Amino acid sequence: MLVVDIALVNLRFDGRRLVRKDRAQPAFVLAGLPPQHVLEEVPLNLKVTASMKAVTAGSTRLAFLVPDNIDSLDLSLDALLGWARLVPMTVPVVGPQSPDTPGTTVFQGLPRSVIEFPTRLFLSYDDPVDWVGRPQSQQADGRTALWHARLQLHGERDGDVRLRAFATARDRGAPPGNSPITADNMADLVTLSSRVELVPPGDVPIDVPSAPLHAEQFIVTPQGSSVHLHGLWGSPPNTPEERERYRKVGRHFPNVVAYDHITGLGRDQYVRVVIHGSLSTGHESLLVTETRRWFIASADDGIVAYLHKEQYIVVKQPEVEYGAHTGFQHAGREMPFRTLRITDRVTPLIQTRTENPQNVAFWVNLEDSGKDFDFTLIGTDAEGRKVSFTMPLVFVPDGLTDEQEQLTRLYNPATPTEEMKAMMEKRLRREIHGQVMAMAEPPAGAFGSTSHAVGTLTFGLGAFALDTRDGTPVVGQPYVSAAAVRVPAVEQFTPNAGDLEVKFNATYLQQTMQGHPAGAYLDLQRPLSLTFGAEQAGGLSSPNSAVKTITSRAGVIPDVIKTDPTTGAVLDAAPIKTIRDAFGGAQLLGIDLSTYLKGLVKDQLDALQQLDDNQIKDILDNPRRQLPAPVLRIRDLMDGQQGKELRYVWKPPLERPTTAGGGVDPTALLDVSKASLILDARTVRSTDAVGKSTVQGSLSHFALDFSDIARVEFDELKFQTSPGQKPEVTASGVKLKFSSALEFINSLRSALPADAFGSGAFIDVQTTGLRAGYKFALPAIGLGVFTLSNVTLSAELVIPFDGKPVAFRFSVSERVHPFNVAVSLFGGGGYFSMLVDASGVQEIEGSIEFGGAAALDLGVASGGVSIMAGIRFQLDKNAVSLSGYLRCNGFLTVLGIVTVSVEFYLELTYEKNKETHQSVVRGRGTLTVSVRIAFFSKSVQLEMERSFAGAPGDPTFAQCFSKDQDWPEYCAAYAA
């Protein structure tokens, strides 16, 4: 029941008692106790199949000073174990913390008390103490108590005894793996409780959050100690400078903030180690590791008491602020939340770390499933809205020397598998479920201009940075790298757009929102093509465009701005090719609008800086000002009305395309050198879901040039629609001029109205488009033997509203109503029509016929003869045909008994198919002779037709041979 080694210093036995050898020197009684603690390995799970490793502590040495008032001691157990009369010796705070001679407990020439608890950690007293125990054996109910001595405050029976951990055993190897307390834990206990001043070379002392260990109970026995020990400390500033100062003095940066240890007879019953750190969102947190002894039934060993370790996270700082002062690379603009609050104060049990948790950052995974634990967070955006979501997080212990490298490996593994990539995307891409939040701080007076319904947020990990307020590093530095948001303005034109993938605009991040002309803050990951119906953009145009940039002032605009890729600064307007590519497919009167857009300069972009209704009106009313990019925005109704207003407005600078040599492009149908295009569409959505749209469009001072044949000039063409009303289209100042081969028609202007769209003209507006023109009949003109009659002139301009090209048709009479010409006894007629559109000539058709006739009557005989000739031509997209004919006929009747008639018809036609490029000349002739005598008649007709095919109309090689007969003979001719 008692195992103790007694050693005497400066004491001798005089035959009766122990007396001092040298009365001028102190005398000591030294007690050596067996190991007071066993450090056991903790199994990874409760299904233990092998023995667990255990390491015992070294012996504990208690040193007692014999007071001067005691001259001698009895040589007995009562005297040698009566420690209450003696003075316990402690290791001094000042001076070396290692013994004068290795392997001893002598410090500064005197023996000291050194308790090894737990294994590898050396403790000493921090207060005057007493050891109280009974040297005699104690018996009760037939049982003998184990010898023990209790540590207590000097002169008191109650109260915690304060202890100091002054050193660790560095010469006996590391503790067993997965033990309740690690070597780094013990090193931190020394740093935090030893009260030794740490002074880096050439520096001031480190401000260590020092505090002693408290022992509610400390009992030593021959089989180990029974202890209730605990400690509590603050966390030192976790800055690179502080970590470096600890390194210079050879200490581990202390991140232990709490320690509890309960043992019975040297065996651990409960150990709790609390490590301070932060989650990857910056929230201060604690990693709690608890080790308990569990009694488990084993088939082979009966009931076995194994140690079992559990870990969980305690969120110490529920809410964290973000902003310009918290060390973000872009002053916090990359983080749309101003605060993040974690509602989970304590996590469920998480997977325990087999490696040292003090030195490793890790994803917080649940113990039972191994899956990530999703913390519940509530974010507050720049406008004060609360947004809740869940997200797995990383725990980062304080003091990591390679913190950034560890975080990088966790967030961006070096060689990730496809499974790892999918896991990381799931971890970082979080569902927001359509909650509305501000993605950026809105400009003053523009509340809600940066708010969106958000589908998902994708978080990233920023560079390690310092909080500018107190130098504390911002762990993890979370930011939003991408998002999926709803853009209401776009949805009005693209109903199926859904959540759009966006990222923060580079100029916004690096130059602030004020650094962008339109106040951009988001960019679409992929430019979105908007397709407009005619009713959405005024009927004159379908301004299809690829929008990319979401702004606070101008809504959603195409990418028309050139920025510095390094700094994000606005350099100039984008090149004209980039601008035209952004408007690929845009139509103006059915013509490619992008080719008529004029290049922009940087000064023009200033028009996008401030765009309220009054400023937009000023731009639209001023003929010298433009709106360089379409403004597509949605906002709340003003003046107390409930609902939303969507507005699309654009006034682009235009120019007529030129050739490489600088001349006018002859293929350009529109002459917009002096033109001004305005598109202004508004849609109001009231609370009762009733939509009201008002659309206005105008194109002024432009002309249409049709293949250098005709030119239609307009002062202004307007289009306006209102709810429940027929579209209103007006055109003013329209002039029609012919050129080249049709210039002669201009000479007939005197016969036309002064304004073709005035009196006598027609205009017809349908939902499909606009038709305008005139049809004018000339009076018969007689000049001597020349007579011209039945002549009509018509012109028609068609502007479709469905995106088809604008078309122009001109005709002189029609096929069903040709004009008539008579010169003396010769007569004839004809017609001409032409159809052209934006792609060129679509159809030209015309014909003219002429001939003469004569009759003879001599009484006995009568007859007549006529000759007619004509030519007809037709040109369309697919074919060209030209044909001419000659018809001659005559008859003679004698006494009404004999009649002879002869008719000769000859026709020659040229046809060419533009698709197959085949041409054919075809000739056909017919001769008909009829004879009638009295009641007998006979008619004979002779016909002949020949055709000549031009290249590539020749027969193919295969067509020249019969497969069954000629081909075998052909092949045989080449046989050996």
mmCIF file of C-alpha atoms in Angstrom, residues 12-317:
data_model
loop_
_atom_site.group_PDB
_atom_site.id
_atom_site.type_symbol
_atom_site.label_atom_id
_atom_site.label_comp_id
_atom_site.label_asym_id
_atom_site.label_seq_id
_atom_site.Cartn_x
_atom_site.Cartn_y
_atom_site.Cartn_z
ATOM 1 C CA ARG A 12 22.518 11.890 9.757
ATOM 2 C CA PHE A 13 21.413 9.277 12.257
ATOM 3 C CA ASP A 14 23.069 9.724 15.614
ATOM 4 C CA GLY A 15 21.756 6.421 16.934
ATOM 5 C CA ARG A 16 18.522 7.809 18.212
ATOM 6 C CA ARG A 17 17.352 10.545 15.813
ATOM 7 C CA LEU A 18 18.101 12.284 12.522
ATOM 8 C CA VAL A 19 20.150 15.424 13.108
ATOM 9 C CA ARG A 20 21.830 17.991 10.840
ATOM 10 C CA LYS A 21 25.307 17.277 9.604
ATOM 11 C CA ASP A 22 26.119 20.954 9.124
ATOM 12 C CA ARG A 23 23.981 23.269 11.126
ATOM 13 C CA ALA A 24 24.883 26.170 8.818
ATOM 14 C CA GLN A 25 23.339 24.393 5.749
ATOM 15 C CA PRO A 26 19.692 23.601 5.020
ATOM 16 C CA ALA A 27 18.422 20.070 5.470
ATOM 17 C CA PHE A 28 15.970 18.338 3.129
ATOM 18 C CA VAL A 29 13.765 15.294 3.013
ATOM 19 C CA LEU A 30 13.252 14.025 -0.554
ATOM 20 C CA ALA A 31 10.349 11.708 -1.433
ATOM 21 C CA GLY A 32 10.409 9.772 -4.681
ATOM 22 C CA LEU A 33 7.020 8.462 -5.827
ATOM 23 C CA PRO A 34 6.203 5.952 -8.595
ATOM 24 C CA PRO A 35 4.813 7.297 -11.921
ATOM 25 C CA GLN A 36 1.691 9.309 -11.252
ATOM 26 C CA HIS A 37 0.162 9.114 -14.730
ATOM 27 C CA VAL A 38 -0.288 6.717 -17.639
ATOM 28 C CA LEU A 39 -0.743 8.284 -21.080
ATOM 29 C CA GLU A 40 -2.814 5.935 -23.254
ATOM 30 C CA GLU A 41 -3.439 5.717 -26.957
ATOM 31 C CA VAL A 42 -7.027 6.477 -27.971
ATOM 32 C CA PRO A 43 -8.525 3.982 -30.457
ATOM 33 C CA LEU A 44 -9.923 5.484 -33.656
ATOM 34 C CA ASN A 45 -13.224 3.713 -33.069
ATOM 35 C CA LEU A 46 -14.886 1.572 -30.442
ATOM 36 C CA LYS A 47 -14.377 -1.648 -32.380
ATOM 37 C CA VAL A 48 -10.963 -2.327 -30.874
ATOM 38 C CA THR A 49 -9.175 -5.378 -32.243
ATOM 39 C CA ALA A 50 -5.630 -4.759 -30.972
ATOM 40 C CA SER A 51 -3.989 -3.692 -27.752
ATOM 41 C CA MET A 52 -3.569 0.002 -27.086
ATOM 42 C CA LYS A 53 -0.188 1.577 -26.454
ATOM 43 C CA ALA A 54 0.469 3.313 -23.153
ATOM 44 C CA VAL A 55 3.381 5.301 -21.758
ATOM 45 C CA THR A 56 3.974 5.847 -18.052
ATOM 46 C CA ALA A 57 5.330 9.032 -16.582
ATOM 47 C CA GLY A 58 8.677 9.239 -14.844
ATOM 48 C CA SER A 59 8.928 9.294 -11.064
ATOM 49 C CA THR A 60 7.707 12.302 -9.131
ATOM 50 C CA ARG A 61 10.174 13.928 -6.721
ATOM 51 C CA LEU A 62 8.860 15.950 -3.774
ATOM 52 C CA ALA A 63 11.445 18.068 -1.956
ATOM 53 C CA PHE A 64 10.806 19.295 1.609
ATOM 54 C CA LEU A 65 12.887 21.763 3.574
ATOM 55 C CA VAL A 66 13.338 20.970 7.248
ATOM 56 C CA PRO A 67 12.571 24.249 9.036
ATOM 57 C CA ASP A 68 15.196 25.781 11.310
ATOM 58 C CA ASN A 69 12.978 25.312 14.372
ATOM 59 C CA ILE A 70 13.149 21.539 13.939
ATOM 60 C CA ASP A 71 16.456 20.297 15.322
ATOM 61 C CA SER A 72 15.881 16.601 14.658
ATOM 62 C CA LEU A 73 13.545 14.042 13.229
ATOM 63 C CA ASP A 74 12.598 10.581 14.351
ATOM 64 C CA LEU A 75 13.714 7.808 12.105
ATOM 65 C CA SER A 76 10.139 6.613 11.555
ATOM 66 C CA LEU A 77 7.376 6.631 8.940
ATOM 67 C CA ASP A 78 5.435 9.135 10.979
ATOM 68 C CA ALA A 79 8.336 11.561 10.918
ATOM 69 C CA LEU A 80 9.487 10.973 7.336
ATOM 70 C CA LEU A 81 5.912 11.092 5.918
ATOM 71 C CA GLY A 82 4.709 13.860 8.187
ATOM 72 C CA TRP A 83 5.112 16.413 5.441
ATOM 73 C CA ALA A 84 2.719 18.881 7.019
ATOM 74 C CA ARG A 85 5.582 19.995 9.351
ATOM 75 C CA LEU A 86 7.983 20.471 6.409
ATOM 76 C CA VAL A 87 8.201 23.219 3.755
ATOM 77 C CA PRO A 88 7.581 22.055 0.132
ATOM 78 C CA MET A 89 10.173 23.364 -2.302
ATOM 79 C CA THR A 90 9.111 24.762 -5.692
ATOM 80 C CA VAL A 91 10.987 25.379 -8.937
ATOM 81 C CA PRO A 92 11.825 29.126 -9.107
ATOM 82 C CA VAL A 93 10.206 31.290 -11.764
ATOM 83 C CA VAL A 94 13.327 33.333 -12.380
ATOM 84 C CA GLY A 95 16.322 31.513 -13.753
ATOM 85 C CA PRO A 96 16.893 28.373 -15.787
ATOM 86 C CA GLN A 97 13.906 26.079 -16.111
ATOM 87 C CA SER A 98 16.069 22.994 -16.432
ATOM 88 C CA PRO A 99 17.920 21.210 -13.581
ATOM 89 C CA ASP A 100 21.514 22.007 -12.771
ATOM 90 C CA THR A 101 22.399 18.418 -13.621
ATOM 91 C CA PRO A 102 20.286 16.462 -16.120
ATOM 92 C CA GLY A 103 18.328 13.690 -14.455
ATOM 93 C CA THR A 104 18.093 15.489 -11.109
ATOM 94 C CA THR A 105 15.595 17.904 -9.585
ATOM 95 C CA VAL A 106 18.224 20.350 -8.341
ATOM 96 C CA PHE A 107 17.661 23.901 -9.511
ATOM 97 C CA GLN A 108 20.031 26.710 -8.523
ATOM 98 C CA GLY A 109 21.809 24.398 -6.129
ATOM 99 C CA LEU A 110 18.725 23.301 -4.179
ATOM 100 C CA PRO A 111 16.446 20.259 -4.564
ATOM 101 C CA ARG A 112 12.967 21.151 -5.843
ATOM 102 C CA SER A 113 9.589 19.451 -6.113
ATOM 103 C CA VAL A 114 8.877 18.221 -9.669
ATOM 104 C CA ILE A 115 5.590 16.440 -10.418
ATOM 105 C CA GLU A 116 5.329 14.743 -13.830
ATOM 106 C CA PHE A 117 1.660 15.099 -14.686
ATOM 107 C CA PRO A 118 0.466 14.315 -17.242
ATOM 108 C CA THR A 119 3.160 12.158 -18.772
ATOM 109 C CA ARG A 120 5.922 14.307 -20.300
ATOM 110 C CA LEU A 121 4.798 17.498 -18.492
ATOM 111 C CA PHE A 122 6.572 18.814 -15.379
ATOM 112 C CA LEU A 123 4.600 20.770 -12.763
ATOM 113 C CA SER A 124 5.623 22.732 -9.693
ATOM 114 C CA TYR A 125 3.806 24.860 -7.123
ATOM 115 C CA ASP A 126 2.817 28.439 -7.811
ATOM 116 C CA ASP A 127 1.604 29.066 -4.239
ATOM 117 C CA PRO A 128 2.780 28.070 -0.744
ATOM 118 C CA VAL A 129 1.285 24.611 -0.284
ATOM 119 C CA ASP A 130 1.068 21.739 2.176
ATOM 120 C CA TRP A 131 0.978 17.971 1.641
ATOM 121 C CA VAL A 132 -1.448 16.358 4.017
ATOM 122 C CA GLY A 133 -1.634 12.621 4.629
ATOM 123 C CA ARG A 134 -1.689 9.883 7.264
ATOM 124 C CA PRO A 135 1.460 7.858 7.588
ATOM 125 C CA GLN A 136 -0.403 5.051 9.363
ATOM 126 C CA SER A 137 -2.605 2.629 7.474
ATOM 127 C CA GLN A 138 -6.317 3.299 7.528
ATOM 128 C CA GLN A 139 -8.765 0.423 7.896
ATOM 129 C CA ALA A 140 -12.523 0.411 7.687
ATOM 130 C CA ASP A 141 -15.002 -2.425 7.212
ATOM 131 C CA GLY A 142 -12.198 -4.876 6.729
ATOM 132 C CA ARG A 143 -10.526 -2.854 4.009
ATOM 133 C CA THR A 144 -7.197 -1.035 4.084
ATOM 134 C CA ALA A 145 -6.942 2.289 2.276
ATOM 135 C CA LEU A 146 -4.165 2.955 -0.208
ATOM 136 C CA TRP A 147 -1.618 5.389 1.143
ATOM 137 C CA HIS A 148 -2.117 8.879 -0.324
ATOM 138 C CA ALA A 149 -1.198 12.509 0.267
ATOM 139 C CA ARG A 150 -3.334 15.480 -0.672
ATOM 140 C CA LEU A 151 -2.025 18.811 -1.934
ATOM 141 C CA GLN A 152 -3.683 21.900 -0.472
ATOM 142 C CA LEU A 153 -3.049 25.593 0.071
ATOM 143 C CA HIS A 154 -0.746 26.398 2.965
ATOM 144 C CA GLY A 155 -2.756 26.726 6.119
ATOM 145 C CA GLU A 156 -6.089 26.108 4.338
ATOM 146 C CA ARG A 157 -8.123 23.012 3.646
ATOM 147 C CA ASP A 158 -10.314 24.383 0.840
ATOM 148 C CA GLY A 159 -9.510 26.250 -2.341
ATOM 149 C CA ASP A 160 -7.773 25.488 -5.608
ATOM 150 C CA VAL A 161 -4.053 24.982 -5.586
ATOM 151 C CA ARG A 162 -2.256 26.881 -8.325
ATOM 152 C CA LEU A 163 0.421 25.044 -10.259
ATOM 153 C CA ARG A 164 2.911 25.928 -12.967
ATOM 154 C CA ALA A 165 3.949 23.781 -15.919
ATOM 155 C CA PHE A 166 7.567 24.770 -16.328
ATOM 156 C CA ALA A 167 8.981 22.212 -18.788
ATOM 157 C CA THR A 168 8.304 19.128 -20.906
ATOM 158 C CA ALA A 169 10.339 15.949 -21.218
ATOM 159 C CA ARG A 170 12.003 16.303 -24.599
ATOM 160 C CA ASP A 171 14.331 13.311 -24.309
ATOM 161 C CA ARG A 172 11.735 10.553 -24.147
ATOM 162 C CA GLY A 173 10.090 10.822 -27.560
ATOM 163 C CA ALA A 174 6.629 11.937 -28.530
ATOM 164 C CA PRO A 175 3.452 10.757 -26.804
ATOM 165 C CA PRO A 176 1.616 7.836 -28.431
ATOM 166 C CA GLY A 177 -0.486 8.659 -31.461
ATOM 167 C CA ASN A 178 -3.988 10.029 -30.987
ATOM 168 C CA SER A 179 -3.409 10.524 -27.263
ATOM 169 C CA PRO A 180 -5.706 12.785 -25.203
ATOM 170 C CA ILE A 181 -3.062 15.500 -25.026
ATOM 171 C CA THR A 182 -0.390 16.248 -27.605
ATOM 172 C CA ALA A 183 3.184 17.463 -27.342
ATOM 173 C CA ASP A 184 2.126 20.878 -28.687
ATOM 174 C CA ASN A 185 -0.636 21.058 -26.075
ATOM 175 C CA MET A 186 1.936 20.490 -23.347
ATOM 176 C CA ALA A 187 4.303 23.049 -24.838
ATOM 177 C CA ASP A 188 1.470 25.599 -24.807
ATOM 178 C CA LEU A 189 0.710 24.795 -21.147
ATOM 179 C CA VAL A 190 4.326 25.593 -20.302
ATOM 180 C CA THR A 191 4.195 28.885 -22.222
ATOM 181 C CA LEU A 192 0.871 29.920 -20.687
ATOM 182 C CA SER A 193 1.380 28.887 -17.036
ATOM 183 C CA SER A 194 5.124 29.044 -16.304
ATOM 184 C CA ARG A 195 5.188 32.828 -15.792
ATOM 185 C CA VAL A 196 8.619 32.880 -17.403
ATOM 186 C CA GLU A 197 9.261 36.133 -19.276
ATOM 187 C CA LEU A 198 9.882 35.551 -23.011
ATOM 188 C CA VAL A 199 12.128 38.139 -24.618
ATOM 189 C CA PRO A 200 13.077 37.818 -28.301
ATOM 190 C CA PRO A 201 16.641 38.963 -29.087
ATOM 191 C CA GLY A 202 16.725 42.740 -29.342
ATOM 192 C CA ASP A 203 13.009 43.019 -28.623
ATOM 193 C CA VAL A 204 10.634 43.769 -25.769
ATOM 194 C CA PRO A 205 9.066 40.934 -23.737
ATOM 195 C CA ILE A 206 6.149 39.077 -25.298
ATOM 196 C CA ASP A 207 2.785 39.819 -23.702
ATOM 197 C CA VAL A 208 1.810 36.220 -22.947
ATOM 198 C CA PRO A 209 -1.785 35.651 -21.700
ATOM 199 C CA SER A 210 -0.370 33.881 -18.644
ATOM 200 C CA ALA A 211 -2.388 32.159 -15.935
ATOM 201 C CA PRO A 212 -1.637 29.197 -13.617
ATOM 202 C CA LEU A 213 -3.210 25.769 -13.657
ATOM 203 C CA HIS A 214 -5.831 25.216 -10.960
ATOM 204 C CA ALA A 215 -6.048 21.932 -9.087
ATOM 205 C CA GLU A 216 -9.345 21.310 -7.343
ATOM 206 C CA GLN A 217 -7.864 17.996 -6.269
ATOM 207 C CA PHE A 218 -4.347 16.631 -6.453
ATOM 208 C CA ILE A 219 -3.740 13.366 -4.582
ATOM 209 C CA VAL A 220 -0.601 11.290 -5.050
ATOM 210 C CA THR A 221 -0.588 7.513 -4.440
ATOM 211 C CA PRO A 222 1.772 4.610 -5.160
ATOM 212 C CA GLN A 223 -0.469 3.679 -8.175
ATOM 213 C CA GLY A 224 -0.862 7.155 -9.612
ATOM 214 C CA SER A 225 -2.494 10.430 -8.845
ATOM 215 C CA SER A 226 -6.147 11.349 -8.676
ATOM 216 C CA VAL A 227 -6.407 14.835 -10.062
ATOM 217 C CA HIS A 228 -8.970 17.462 -11.037
ATOM 218 C CA LEU A 229 -6.884 20.006 -12.980
ATOM 219 C CA HIS A 230 -8.018 22.855 -15.210
ATOM 220 C CA GLY A 231 -6.740 26.009 -16.846
ATOM 221 C CA LEU A 232 -8.208 28.940 -18.765
ATOM 222 C CA TRP A 233 -6.374 31.523 -20.900
ATOM 223 C CA GLY A 234 -6.975 34.215 -23.445
ATOM 224 C CA SER A 235 -5.703 33.966 -27.004
ATOM 225 C CA PRO A 236 -2.676 36.053 -28.039
ATOM 226 C CA PRO A 237 -2.842 38.268 -31.172
ATOM 227 C CA ASN A 238 -2.564 35.906 -34.126
ATOM 228 C CA THR A 239 -0.424 38.113 -36.338
ATOM 229 C CA PRO A 240 2.595 37.164 -38.448
ATOM 230 C CA GLU A 241 4.746 39.404 -36.256
ATOM 231 C CA GLU A 242 3.652 37.733 -33.028
ATOM 232 C CA ARG A 243 4.072 34.267 -34.479
ATOM 233 C CA GLU A 244 7.609 35.207 -35.521
ATOM 234 C CA ARG A 245 8.422 36.508 -31.999
ATOM 235 C CA TYR A 246 7.384 33.200 -30.439
ATOM 236 C CA ARG A 247 9.492 31.363 -32.990
ATOM 237 C CA LYS A 248 12.537 33.451 -32.095
ATOM 238 C CA VAL A 249 12.325 32.365 -28.439
ATOM 239 C CA GLY A 250 11.872 28.726 -29.460
ATOM 240 C CA ARG A 251 8.217 28.448 -28.435
ATOM 241 C CA HIS A 252 5.166 27.076 -30.176
ATOM 242 C CA PHE A 253 2.565 29.790 -30.762
ATOM 243 C CA PRO A 254 0.068 29.024 -27.964
ATOM 244 C CA ASN A 255 -3.478 28.370 -29.170
ATOM 245 C CA VAL A 256 -4.736 26.355 -26.177
ATOM 246 C CA VAL A 257 -7.318 28.431 -24.320
ATOM 247 C CA ALA A 258 -8.776 25.831 -21.955
ATOM 248 C CA TYR A 259 -7.576 22.602 -20.396
ATOM 249 C CA ASP A 260 -9.342 20.157 -18.066
ATOM 250 C CA HIS A 261 -7.912 16.894 -16.787
ATOM 251 C CA ILE A 262 -9.494 14.352 -14.443
ATOM 252 C CA THR A 263 -7.693 11.141 -13.458
ATOM 253 C CA GLY A 264 -8.210 8.316 -10.998
ATOM 254 C CA LEU A 265 -5.085 6.595 -9.750
ATOM 255 C CA GLY A 266 -3.117 7.866 -12.705
ATOM 256 C CA ARG A 267 -5.643 6.721 -15.354
ATOM 257 C CA ASP A 268 -7.432 9.352 -17.453
ATOM 258 C CA GLN A 269 -11.161 9.658 -16.908
ATOM 259 C CA TYR A 270 -11.799 12.935 -18.734
ATOM 260 C CA VAL A 271 -9.503 15.234 -20.696
ATOM 261 C CA ARG A 272 -10.641 18.375 -22.477
ATOM 262 C CA VAL A 273 -8.348 20.518 -24.623
ATOM 263 C CA VAL A 274 -9.789 23.648 -26.252
ATOM 264 C CA ILE A 275 -7.907 25.220 -29.170
ATOM 265 C CA HIS A 276 -8.588 28.738 -30.411
ATOM 266 C CA GLY A 277 -8.918 29.374 -34.119
ATOM 267 C CA SER A 278 -11.251 30.756 -36.747
ATOM 268 C CA LEU A 279 -13.598 29.435 -39.359
ATOM 269 C CA SER A 280 -12.852 30.273 -42.968
ATOM 270 C CA THR A 281 -15.436 33.058 -42.771
ATOM 271 C CA GLY A 282 -13.339 34.757 -40.075
ATOM 272 C CA HIS A 283 -15.553 33.832 -37.105
ATOM 273 C CA GLU A 284 -13.535 33.176 -33.959
ATOM 274 C CA SER A 285 -14.175 29.579 -32.935
ATOM 275 C CA LEU A 286 -12.983 26.912 -30.569
ATOM 276 C CA LEU A 287 -12.083 23.327 -31.375
ATOM 277 C CA VAL A 288 -13.031 21.263 -28.334
ATOM 278 C CA THR A 289 -11.444 17.823 -27.970
ATOM 279 C CA GLU A 290 -12.937 15.704 -25.190
ATOM 280 C CA THR A 291 -11.580 12.305 -24.208
ATOM 281 C CA ARG A 292 -13.650 10.104 -21.897
ATOM 282 C CA ARG A 293 -13.243 6.601 -20.568
ATOM 283 C CA TRP A 294 -15.992 4.347 -21.831
ATOM 284 C CA PHE A 295 -16.793 0.895 -20.500
ATOM 285 C CA ILE A 296 -17.322 -1.487 -23.389
ATOM 286 C CA ALA A 297 -18.263 -5.138 -23.318
ATOM 287 C CA SER A 298 -15.774 -7.285 -25.197
ATOM 288 C CA ALA A 299 -16.327 -10.934 -26.113
ATOM 289 C CA ASP A 300 -12.759 -11.833 -25.235
ATOM 290 C CA ASP A 301 -11.880 -9.452 -22.436
ATOM 291 C CA GLY A 302 -15.194 -8.863 -20.708
ATOM 292 C CA ILE A 303 -15.855 -5.238 -19.878
ATOM 293 C CA VAL A 304 -12.950 -3.068 -20.976
ATOM 294 C CA ALA A 305 -12.552 0.650 -20.228
ATOM 295 C CA TYR A 306 -11.251 2.276 -23.393
ATOM 296 C CA LEU A 307 -10.669 5.957 -23.968
ATOM 297 C CA HIS A 308 -12.937 7.591 -26.553
ATOM 298 C CA LYS A 309 -12.265 10.952 -28.161
ATOM 299 C CA GLU A 310 -14.910 13.390 -29.423
ATOM 300 C CA GLN A 311 -14.536 16.753 -31.094
ATOM 301 C CA TYR A 312 -16.878 19.624 -31.867
ATOM 302 C CA ILE A 313 -16.676 23.300 -32.785
ATOM 303 C CA VAL A 314 -17.944 26.114 -30.585
ATOM 304 C CA VAL A 315 -18.530 29.419 -32.372
ATOM 305 C CA LYS A 316 -17.119 32.042 -30.048
ATOM 306 C CA GLN A 317 -17.825 35.054 -32.281
#
